[in-house]
XYZ file of C-alpha atoms in Angstrom:
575
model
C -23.943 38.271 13.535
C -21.630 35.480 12.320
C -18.393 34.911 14.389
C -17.086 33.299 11.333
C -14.413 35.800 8.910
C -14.725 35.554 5.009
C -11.998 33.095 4.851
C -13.708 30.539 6.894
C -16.623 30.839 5.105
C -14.805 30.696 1.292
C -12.943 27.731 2.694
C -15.206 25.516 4.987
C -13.445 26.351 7.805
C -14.830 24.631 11.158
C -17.048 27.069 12.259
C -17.212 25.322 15.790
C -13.518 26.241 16.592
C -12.332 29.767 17.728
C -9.203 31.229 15.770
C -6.985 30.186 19.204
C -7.972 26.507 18.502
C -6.577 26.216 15.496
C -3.991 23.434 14.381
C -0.563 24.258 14.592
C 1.067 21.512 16.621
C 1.207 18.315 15.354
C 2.687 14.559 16.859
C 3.450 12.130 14.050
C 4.013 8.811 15.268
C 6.435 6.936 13.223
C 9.207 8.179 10.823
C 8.436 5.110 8.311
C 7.359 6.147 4.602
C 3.613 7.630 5.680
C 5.349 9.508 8.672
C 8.130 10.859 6.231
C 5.440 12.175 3.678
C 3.104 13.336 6.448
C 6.022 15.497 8.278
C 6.374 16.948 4.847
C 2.691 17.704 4.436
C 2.637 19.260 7.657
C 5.370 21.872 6.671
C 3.303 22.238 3.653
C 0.455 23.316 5.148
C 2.266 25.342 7.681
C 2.113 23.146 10.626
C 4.465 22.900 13.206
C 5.320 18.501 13.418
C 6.698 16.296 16.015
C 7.273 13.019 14.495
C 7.871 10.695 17.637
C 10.176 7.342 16.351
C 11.166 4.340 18.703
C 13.966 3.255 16.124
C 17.616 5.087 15.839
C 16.415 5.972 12.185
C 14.180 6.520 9.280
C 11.998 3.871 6.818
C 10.137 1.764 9.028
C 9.746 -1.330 7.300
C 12.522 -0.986 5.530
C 15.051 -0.106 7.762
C 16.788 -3.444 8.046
C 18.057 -5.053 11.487
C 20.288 -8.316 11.815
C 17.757 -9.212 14.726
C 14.255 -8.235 14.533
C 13.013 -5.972 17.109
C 9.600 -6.472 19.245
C 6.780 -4.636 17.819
C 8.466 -3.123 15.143
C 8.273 -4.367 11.547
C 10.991 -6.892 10.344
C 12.178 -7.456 6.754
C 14.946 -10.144 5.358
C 18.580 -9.445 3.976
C 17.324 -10.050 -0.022
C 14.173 -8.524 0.383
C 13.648 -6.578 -3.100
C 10.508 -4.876 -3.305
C 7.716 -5.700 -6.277
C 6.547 -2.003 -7.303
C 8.443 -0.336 -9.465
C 10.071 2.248 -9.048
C 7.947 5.096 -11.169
C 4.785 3.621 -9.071
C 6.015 4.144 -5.615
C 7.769 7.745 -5.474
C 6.347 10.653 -3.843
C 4.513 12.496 -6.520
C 6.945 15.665 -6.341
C 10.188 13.760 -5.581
C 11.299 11.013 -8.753
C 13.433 7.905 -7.531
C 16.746 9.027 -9.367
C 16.717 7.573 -12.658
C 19.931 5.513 -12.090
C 18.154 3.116 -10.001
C 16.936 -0.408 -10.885
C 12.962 -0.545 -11.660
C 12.347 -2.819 -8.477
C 14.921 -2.110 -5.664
C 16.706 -3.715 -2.948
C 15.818 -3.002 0.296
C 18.945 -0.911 1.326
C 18.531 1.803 -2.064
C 14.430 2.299 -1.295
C 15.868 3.495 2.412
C 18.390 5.867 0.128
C 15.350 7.139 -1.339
C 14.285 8.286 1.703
C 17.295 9.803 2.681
C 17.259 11.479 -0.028
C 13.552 12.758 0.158
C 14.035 14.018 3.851
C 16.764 15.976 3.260
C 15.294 17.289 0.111
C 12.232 18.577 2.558
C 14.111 18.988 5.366
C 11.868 16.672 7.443
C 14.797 15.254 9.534
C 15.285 18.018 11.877
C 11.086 17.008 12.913
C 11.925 13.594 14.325
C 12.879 12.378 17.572
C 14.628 8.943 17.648
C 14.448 6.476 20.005
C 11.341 7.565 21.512
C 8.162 5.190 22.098
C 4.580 6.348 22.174
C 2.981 5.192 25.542
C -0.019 6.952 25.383
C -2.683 9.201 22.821
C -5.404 10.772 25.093
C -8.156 13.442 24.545
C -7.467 16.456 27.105
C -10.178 17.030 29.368
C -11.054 20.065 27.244
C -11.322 18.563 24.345
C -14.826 19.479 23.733
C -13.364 22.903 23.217
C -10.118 22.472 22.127
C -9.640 18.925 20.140
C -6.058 19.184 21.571
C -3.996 15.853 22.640
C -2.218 14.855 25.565
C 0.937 12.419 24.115
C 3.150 10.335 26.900
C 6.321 9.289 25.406
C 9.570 7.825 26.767
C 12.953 8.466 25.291
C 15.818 5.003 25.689
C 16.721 6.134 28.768
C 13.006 5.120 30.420
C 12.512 8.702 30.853
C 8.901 9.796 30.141
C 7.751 13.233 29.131
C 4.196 14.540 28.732
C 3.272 16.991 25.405
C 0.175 18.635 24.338
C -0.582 18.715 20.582
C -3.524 20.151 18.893
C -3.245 16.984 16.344
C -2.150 13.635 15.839
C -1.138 10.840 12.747
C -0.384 7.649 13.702
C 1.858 6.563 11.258
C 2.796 3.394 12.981
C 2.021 0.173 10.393
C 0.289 -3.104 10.230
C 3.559 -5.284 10.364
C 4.399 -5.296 13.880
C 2.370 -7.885 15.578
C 3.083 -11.678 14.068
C 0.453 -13.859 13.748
C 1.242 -17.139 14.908
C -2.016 -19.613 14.948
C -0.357 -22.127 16.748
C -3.826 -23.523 18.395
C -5.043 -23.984 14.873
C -1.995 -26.593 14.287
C -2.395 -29.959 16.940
C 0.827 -31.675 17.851
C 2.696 -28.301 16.980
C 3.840 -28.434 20.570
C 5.876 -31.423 20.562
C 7.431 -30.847 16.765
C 11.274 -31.575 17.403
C 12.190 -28.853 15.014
C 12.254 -25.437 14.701
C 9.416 -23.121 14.235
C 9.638 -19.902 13.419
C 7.686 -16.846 11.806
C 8.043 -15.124 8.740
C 9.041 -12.000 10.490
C 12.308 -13.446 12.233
C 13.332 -15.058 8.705
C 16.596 -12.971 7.657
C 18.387 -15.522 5.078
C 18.905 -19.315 4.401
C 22.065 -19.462 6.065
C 21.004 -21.692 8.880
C 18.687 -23.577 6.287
C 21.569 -25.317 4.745
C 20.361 -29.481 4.207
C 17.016 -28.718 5.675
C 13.746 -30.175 5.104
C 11.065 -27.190 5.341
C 7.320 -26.594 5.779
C 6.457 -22.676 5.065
C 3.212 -22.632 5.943
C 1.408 -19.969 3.605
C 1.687 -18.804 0.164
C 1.333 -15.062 0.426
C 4.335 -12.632 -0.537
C 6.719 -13.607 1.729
C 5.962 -16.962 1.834
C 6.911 -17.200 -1.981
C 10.412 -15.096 -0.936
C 10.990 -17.667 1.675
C 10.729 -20.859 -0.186
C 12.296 -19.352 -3.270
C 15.363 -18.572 -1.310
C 15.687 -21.234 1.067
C 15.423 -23.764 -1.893
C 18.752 -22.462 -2.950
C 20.294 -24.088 -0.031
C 17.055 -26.663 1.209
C 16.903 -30.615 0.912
C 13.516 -29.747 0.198
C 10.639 -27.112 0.754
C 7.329 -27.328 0.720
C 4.816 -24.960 0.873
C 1.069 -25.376 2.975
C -1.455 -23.111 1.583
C -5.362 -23.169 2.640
C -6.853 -21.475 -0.516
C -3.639 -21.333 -3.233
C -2.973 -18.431 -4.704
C -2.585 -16.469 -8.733
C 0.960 -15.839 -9.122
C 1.732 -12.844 -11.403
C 4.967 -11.571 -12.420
C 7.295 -8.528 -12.328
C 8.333 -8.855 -15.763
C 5.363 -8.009 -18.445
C 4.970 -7.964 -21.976
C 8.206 -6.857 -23.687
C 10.092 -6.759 -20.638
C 8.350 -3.806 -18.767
C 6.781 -3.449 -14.499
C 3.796 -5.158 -15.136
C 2.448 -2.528 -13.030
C 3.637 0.673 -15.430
C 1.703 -1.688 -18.255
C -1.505 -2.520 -16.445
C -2.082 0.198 -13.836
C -3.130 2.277 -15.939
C -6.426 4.563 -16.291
C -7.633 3.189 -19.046
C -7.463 0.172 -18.009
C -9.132 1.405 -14.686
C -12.186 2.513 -16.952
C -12.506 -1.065 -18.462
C -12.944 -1.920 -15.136
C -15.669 0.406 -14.382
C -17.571 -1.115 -17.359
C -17.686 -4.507 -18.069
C -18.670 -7.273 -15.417
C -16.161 -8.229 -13.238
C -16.503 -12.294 -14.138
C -15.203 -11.177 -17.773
C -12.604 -9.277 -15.918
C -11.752 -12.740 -14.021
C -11.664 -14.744 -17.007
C -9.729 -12.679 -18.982
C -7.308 -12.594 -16.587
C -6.892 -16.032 -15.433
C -6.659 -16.907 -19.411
C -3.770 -14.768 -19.332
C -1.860 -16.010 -16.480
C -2.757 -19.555 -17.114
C -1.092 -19.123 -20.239
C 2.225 -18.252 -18.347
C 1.946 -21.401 -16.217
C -1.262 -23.316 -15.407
C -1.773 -22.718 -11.873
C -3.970 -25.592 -11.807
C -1.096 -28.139 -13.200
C 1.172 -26.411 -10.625
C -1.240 -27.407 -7.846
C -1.774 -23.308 -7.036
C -5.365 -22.220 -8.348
C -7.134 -20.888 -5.570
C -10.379 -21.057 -4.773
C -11.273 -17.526 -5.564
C -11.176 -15.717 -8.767
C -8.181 -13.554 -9.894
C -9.438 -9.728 -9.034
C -10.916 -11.382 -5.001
C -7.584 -10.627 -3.713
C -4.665 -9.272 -4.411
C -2.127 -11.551 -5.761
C 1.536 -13.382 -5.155
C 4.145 -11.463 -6.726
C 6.842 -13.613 -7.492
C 8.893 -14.702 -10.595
C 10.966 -17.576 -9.550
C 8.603 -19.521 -7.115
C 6.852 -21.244 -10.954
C 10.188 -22.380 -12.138
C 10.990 -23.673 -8.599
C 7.850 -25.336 -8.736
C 8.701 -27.049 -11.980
C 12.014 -27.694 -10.705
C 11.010 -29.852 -7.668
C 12.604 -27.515 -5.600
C 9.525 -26.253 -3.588
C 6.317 -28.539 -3.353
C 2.737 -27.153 -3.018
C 0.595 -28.521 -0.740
C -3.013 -27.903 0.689
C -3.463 -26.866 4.172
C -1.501 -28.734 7.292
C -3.759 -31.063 9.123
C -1.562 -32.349 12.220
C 2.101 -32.282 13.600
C 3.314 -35.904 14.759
C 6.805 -35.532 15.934
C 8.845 -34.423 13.589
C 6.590 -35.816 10.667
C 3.707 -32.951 9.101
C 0.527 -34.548 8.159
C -1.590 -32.738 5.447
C -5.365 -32.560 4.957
C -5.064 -34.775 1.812
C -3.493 -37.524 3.838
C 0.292 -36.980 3.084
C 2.599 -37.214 5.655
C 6.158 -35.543 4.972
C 8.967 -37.043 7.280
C 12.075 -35.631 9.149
C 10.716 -32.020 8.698
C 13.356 -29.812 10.074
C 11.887 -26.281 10.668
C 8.623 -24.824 10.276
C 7.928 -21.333 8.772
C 4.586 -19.462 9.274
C 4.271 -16.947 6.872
C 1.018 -16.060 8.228
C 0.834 -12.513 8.537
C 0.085 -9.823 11.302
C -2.070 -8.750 14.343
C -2.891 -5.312 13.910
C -3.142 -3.171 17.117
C -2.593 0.584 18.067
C -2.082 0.283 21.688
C -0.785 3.565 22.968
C -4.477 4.629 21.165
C -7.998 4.420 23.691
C -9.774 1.700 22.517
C -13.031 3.443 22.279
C -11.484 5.795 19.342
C -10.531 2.846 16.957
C -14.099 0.604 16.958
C -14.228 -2.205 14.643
C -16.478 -2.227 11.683
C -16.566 -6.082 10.457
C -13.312 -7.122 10.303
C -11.681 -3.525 10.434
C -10.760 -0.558 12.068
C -14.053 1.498 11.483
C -12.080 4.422 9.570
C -13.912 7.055 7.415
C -12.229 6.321 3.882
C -9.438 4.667 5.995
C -8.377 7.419 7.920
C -10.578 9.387 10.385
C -12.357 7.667 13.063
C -15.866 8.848 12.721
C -16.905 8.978 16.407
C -15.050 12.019 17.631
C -16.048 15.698 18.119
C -13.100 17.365 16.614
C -11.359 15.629 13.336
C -8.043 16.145 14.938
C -6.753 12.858 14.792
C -5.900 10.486 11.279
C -4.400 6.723 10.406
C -2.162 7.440 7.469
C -0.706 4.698 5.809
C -2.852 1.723 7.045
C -4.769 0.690 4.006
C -3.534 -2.239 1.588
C -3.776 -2.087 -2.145
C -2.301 -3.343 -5.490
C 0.626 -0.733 -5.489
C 2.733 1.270 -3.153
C 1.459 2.756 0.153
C 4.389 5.543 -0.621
C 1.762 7.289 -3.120
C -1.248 6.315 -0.886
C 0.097 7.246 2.450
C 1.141 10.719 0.724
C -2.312 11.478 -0.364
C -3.967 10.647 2.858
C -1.662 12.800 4.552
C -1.995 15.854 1.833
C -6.084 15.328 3.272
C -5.500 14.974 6.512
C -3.437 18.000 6.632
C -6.195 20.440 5.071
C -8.637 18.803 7.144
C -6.707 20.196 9.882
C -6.342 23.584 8.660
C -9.951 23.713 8.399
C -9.102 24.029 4.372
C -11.660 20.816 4.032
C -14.283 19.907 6.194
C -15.872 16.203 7.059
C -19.132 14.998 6.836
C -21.430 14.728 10.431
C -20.573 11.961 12.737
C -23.541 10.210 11.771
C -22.785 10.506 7.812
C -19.376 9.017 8.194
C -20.172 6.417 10.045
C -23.040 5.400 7.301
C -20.058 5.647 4.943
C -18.049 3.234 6.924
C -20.770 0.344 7.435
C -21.627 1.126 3.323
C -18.060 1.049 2.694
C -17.095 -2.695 4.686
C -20.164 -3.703 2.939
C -18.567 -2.672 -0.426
C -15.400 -4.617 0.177
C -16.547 -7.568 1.916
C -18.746 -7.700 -0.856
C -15.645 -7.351 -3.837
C -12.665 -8.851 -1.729
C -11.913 -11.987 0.238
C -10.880 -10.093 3.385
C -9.923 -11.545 6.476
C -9.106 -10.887 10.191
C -5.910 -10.470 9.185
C -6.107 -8.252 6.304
C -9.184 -7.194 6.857
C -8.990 -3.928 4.194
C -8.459 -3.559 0.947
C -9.243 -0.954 -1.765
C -8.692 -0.343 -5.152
C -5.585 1.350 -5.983
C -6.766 4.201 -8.298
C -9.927 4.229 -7.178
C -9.034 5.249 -3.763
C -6.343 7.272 -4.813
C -8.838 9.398 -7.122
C -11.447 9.921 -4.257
C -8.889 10.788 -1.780
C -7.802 13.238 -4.226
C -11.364 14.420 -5.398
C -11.221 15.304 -1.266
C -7.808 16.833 -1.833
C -9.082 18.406 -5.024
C -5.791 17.691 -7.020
C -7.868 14.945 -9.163
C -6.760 15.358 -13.055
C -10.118 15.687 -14.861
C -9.650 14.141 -18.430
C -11.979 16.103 -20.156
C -10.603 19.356 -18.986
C -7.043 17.520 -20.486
C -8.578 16.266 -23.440
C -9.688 19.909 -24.659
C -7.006 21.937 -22.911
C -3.826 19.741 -22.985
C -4.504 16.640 -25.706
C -0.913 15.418 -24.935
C -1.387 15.160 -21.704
C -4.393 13.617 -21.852
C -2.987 10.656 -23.501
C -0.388 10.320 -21.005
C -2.811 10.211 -18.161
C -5.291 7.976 -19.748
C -3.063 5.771 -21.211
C 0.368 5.531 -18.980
C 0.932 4.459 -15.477
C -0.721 6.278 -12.999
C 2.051 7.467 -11.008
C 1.510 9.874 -8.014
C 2.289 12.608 -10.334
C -0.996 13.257 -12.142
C -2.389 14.610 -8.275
C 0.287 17.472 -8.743
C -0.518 18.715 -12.060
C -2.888 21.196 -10.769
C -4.991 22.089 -7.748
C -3.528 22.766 -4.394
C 0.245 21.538 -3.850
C 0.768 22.304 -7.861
C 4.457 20.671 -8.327
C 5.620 22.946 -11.628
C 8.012 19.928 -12.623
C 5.098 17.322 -13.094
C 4.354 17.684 -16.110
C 8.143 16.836 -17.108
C 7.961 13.722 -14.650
C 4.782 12.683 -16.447
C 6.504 12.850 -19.972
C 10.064 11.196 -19.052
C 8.751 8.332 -16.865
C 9.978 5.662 -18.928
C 12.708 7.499 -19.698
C 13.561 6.489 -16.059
C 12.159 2.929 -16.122
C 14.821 2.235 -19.459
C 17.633 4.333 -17.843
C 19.000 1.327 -15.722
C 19.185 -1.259 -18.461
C 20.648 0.787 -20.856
C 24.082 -0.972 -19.968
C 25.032 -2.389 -23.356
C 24.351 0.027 -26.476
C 22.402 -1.853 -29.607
C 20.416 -0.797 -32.424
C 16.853 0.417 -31.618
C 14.180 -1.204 -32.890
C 12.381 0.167 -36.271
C 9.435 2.538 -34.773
C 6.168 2.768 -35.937
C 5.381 3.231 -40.057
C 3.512 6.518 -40.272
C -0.028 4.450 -41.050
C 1.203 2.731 -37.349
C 1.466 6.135 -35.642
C -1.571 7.514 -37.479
C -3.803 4.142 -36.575
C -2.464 4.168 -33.037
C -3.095 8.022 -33.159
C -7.313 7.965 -33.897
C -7.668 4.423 -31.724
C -6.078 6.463 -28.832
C -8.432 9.563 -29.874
C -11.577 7.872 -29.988
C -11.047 6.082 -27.159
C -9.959 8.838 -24.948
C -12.825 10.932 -25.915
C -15.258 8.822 -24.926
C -13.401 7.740 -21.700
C -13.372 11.482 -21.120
C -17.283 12.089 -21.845
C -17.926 9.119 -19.847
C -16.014 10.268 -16.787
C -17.852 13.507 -17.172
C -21.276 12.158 -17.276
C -19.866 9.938 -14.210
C -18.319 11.108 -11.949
C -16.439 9.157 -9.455
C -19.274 9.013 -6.912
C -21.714 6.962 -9.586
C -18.701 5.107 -11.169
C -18.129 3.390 -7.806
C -22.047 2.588 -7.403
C -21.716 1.240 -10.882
C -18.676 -0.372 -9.565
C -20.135 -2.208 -7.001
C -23.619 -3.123 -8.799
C -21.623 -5.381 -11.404
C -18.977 -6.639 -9.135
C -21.700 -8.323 -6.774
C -22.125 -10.879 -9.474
C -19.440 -13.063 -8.917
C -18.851 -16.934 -10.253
């Protein structure tokens, strides 16, 4: 007879666990924005969490410190973050709609003030404590429990047992500084410094600078320092596309573009097109060949700079492009085209971050290429109980707030045996197919050595979830709807329209979305704008129709499964 109850069997349960075994204590480590939203999944789901946090407070990254800690992320005074606001929320919890579209530093840690004590997730943490150690227990076989060593400021340490873990803890803690790859660095007479200890230009008054990359904060950094700079130049080995904030008619680029219809187009046409259209479009902005920044991959390879100012600055004199730094002689920088710049003051490397989960046995987080062998970026695949999950380490074109919250919504069920995993031996086939896949799409590194697809990923972690919106259901069920799924942003609010973790107010946050993105610049009244003539609203009307119809027949003849084999058979063909 089968030890297994009805409910186990109606919901997947792991069979292989007695009723005793069962999750109920859980250790999150790290109270930044994927330990917030996993705390709150946890209570969700009924789960008692521990959320361990070395800092004296919440955000993680963006928590800012006067002096940067040691292994903990570090962020500038200025920093403003380039996701808008309606793109990063939680899905059940809207950034109030008095705040600006792309936020300061200080009111995205408000926001998750505000979130925590919404959910009461605050009374979960423990402050000041570091993670030493994440082992199996010896009966682990049996019970897939956890034995976690912390110690609290006082260099106390205390032993707990947990029948689950998230590890919550970043990719911006470890600073990459290649200083081998650099000869004569040693003897430079400035001052060289990394991107991480950067906090403002005060001390950068008169100086002559050398930031040495071009990613996102290397852009920040030269912008700003220029303010104050003799000169700056920035070193980059490949160049970068720079996109903007500010889209057509003055919206987030990313409520324009990110959009599912958009996503489809994607799906469909060959991703050299893709490229070209693209490229055409930015070029037309400023041509990034004429500003000495086209790269030497195409536009959809990586993800791109984000930054506004660093053209104009560029135009301006102000910052200088340059390829990749040869040699150091003194106090003079030597480039691979031959140029020498003189009197260089101070040296920025804006040149990213080790990875590294050390309180973690190295045998649980195996490499696969380049990176951490995760199944779909979150369970290591080599372990006899799925007890233990990575939420928030993934990189994308958009927020990890939504991301991080959907893994963690997964994770969760997984471990109330409300979703089960594939064998060891599938999920590790999934992982090798699945570095293939991006290696194959992205220009990925050692450094950042993972990168998805924003609403591709988030759809399949929600097809796992099963809070995916279907479109066709929408189409026949709820037409208005549909349109604003297919056609608007897709903000973490379509995966709580239905399914499990329903939010009854998304439908509302759906519809007044850019009611929130105009709220802040309505600081001045004027006369609207003229709408649409009725032939307008009735053209617009049957091209939105006809197109959603057949984006929703197409979806349901593919589903997401073949639309990512599609995917990757016409992405392979790159110029």
């Amino acid at each position: 007879m089968c030890p297994c109850n009805p409910l186990q069997l109606a919901f997947g349960l792991d069979t292989d666990l007695d009723k005793d075994n069962m999750v109920r204590r859980v250790a999150v480590i790290g109270a930044g924005p994927a330990g917030l939203t996993s705390i709150k999944s946890c209570l969700d789901e009924g789960m008692e969490p521990l959320c361990f946090e070395s800092s004296d407070d919440i955000g993680g990254l963006w928590k800012y410190k006067e002096v940067s800690e040691p292994n903990r992320a570090s962020i500038y005074k200025s920093l403003t973050i380039n996701i808008s606001k309606e793109m990063m929320c939680y899905s059940d919890f809207p950034i109030p709609a008095d705040y600006p579209n792309y936020m300061h530093h200080s009111r995205i840690l408000q926001y998750f003030r505000l979130y925590a004590e919404h959910f009461k997730v605050l009374q979960h943490i423990r402050f000041q404590t570091t993670v030493r150690s994440v082992r199996q227990r010896p009966d682990f076989s049996r019970s897939g429990q956890w034995e976690v060593v912390t110690e609290n400021r006082e260099g106390q340490e205390e032993r707990h047992i947990f029948d689950a873990v998230i590890v919550c803890s970043g990719h911006y803690s470890f600073p990459h500084m290649p200083l081998k790859d650099f000869p004569g660095i040693e003897n430079f007479q400035g001052k060289v410094f990394h991107s991480w200890d950067y906090k403002g230009p005060e001390e950068l008054h008169g100086k002559r600078i050398v930031v040495i990359g071009i990613g996102n904060s290397g852009g920040d950094i030269a912008v700003e320092s220029s303010r104050v700079a003799e000169q700056v130049y920035v070193s980059t080995r490949r160049g970068a596309w720079v996109i903007r904030v500010v889209s057509d008619n003055g919206l987030p680029v990313d409520m324009k573009y990110n959009t599912r219809f958009v996503h489809i187009l994607f799906q469909l046409l060959p991703v050299n097109i893709l490229n070209w259209i693209g490229e055409k479009k930015l070029n037309a902005m400023y041509d990034h060949t004429m500003y000495a920044l086209k790269p030497k991959h195409r536009l959809f390879s990586q993800i791109p700079v984000i930054n506004d100012e660093l053209p104009r600055n560029i135009l301006s004199g102000s910052v200088v492009v340059k390829p990749n730094v040869r040699e150091f002689r003194g106090s003079s920088v030597v480039f691979e085209d031959g140029t020498v710049v003189d009197k260089v003051d101070v040296v920025v490397f804006a040149t990213g971050y080790n990875y590294d989960f050390p309180f973690l046995p190295p045998s649980i987080m195996a490499k696969s290429g380049h990176r951490v062998g995760l199944y779909k970026h979150v369970f290591p695949p080599n372990l006899e109980h799925p007890t233990l999950a990575v939420v928030g380490f993934i990189h994308a074109l958009g927020a990890i707030m939504p991301q991080a919250e959907m893994q963690a919504r997964w994770v969760t069920r997984v471990f109330n045996g409300l979703k089960k995993l594939p064998s060891n031996k599938a999920m590790l086939k999934a992982v090798e197919n699945d570095t293939k896949s991006m290696e194959s799409t992205y220009i990925c590194s050692k450094l950042v050595p993972l990168q998805v697809d924003f609403v591709t990923y988030m759809d399949e972690i929600a097809g796992e979830v099963g809070v995916r919106p279907s479109l066709l259901w929408l189409f026949f069920t709820d037409f208005p709807m549909f349109k604003k799924v297919l056609m608007g942003p897709v903000t973490a609010y379509q995966y709580r329209i239905s399914g499990p973790g329903k939010w009854s107010g998304a439908r509302r946050a759906i519809f007044t979305q850019f009611d929130r993105m105009f709220q802040p610049l309505k600081t001045r009244q004027v006369d609207d704008q003229p709408g649409y003539s009725v032939a307008g609203r009735l053209f617009k009307w049957s091209v939105t129709t006809i197109l959603g119809a057949s984006a929703a027949y197409y979806l349901h003849l593919h589903p997401p499964a073949s639309l990512v084999t599609i995917f990757s058979m016409i992405r392979t063909d790159r110029m």
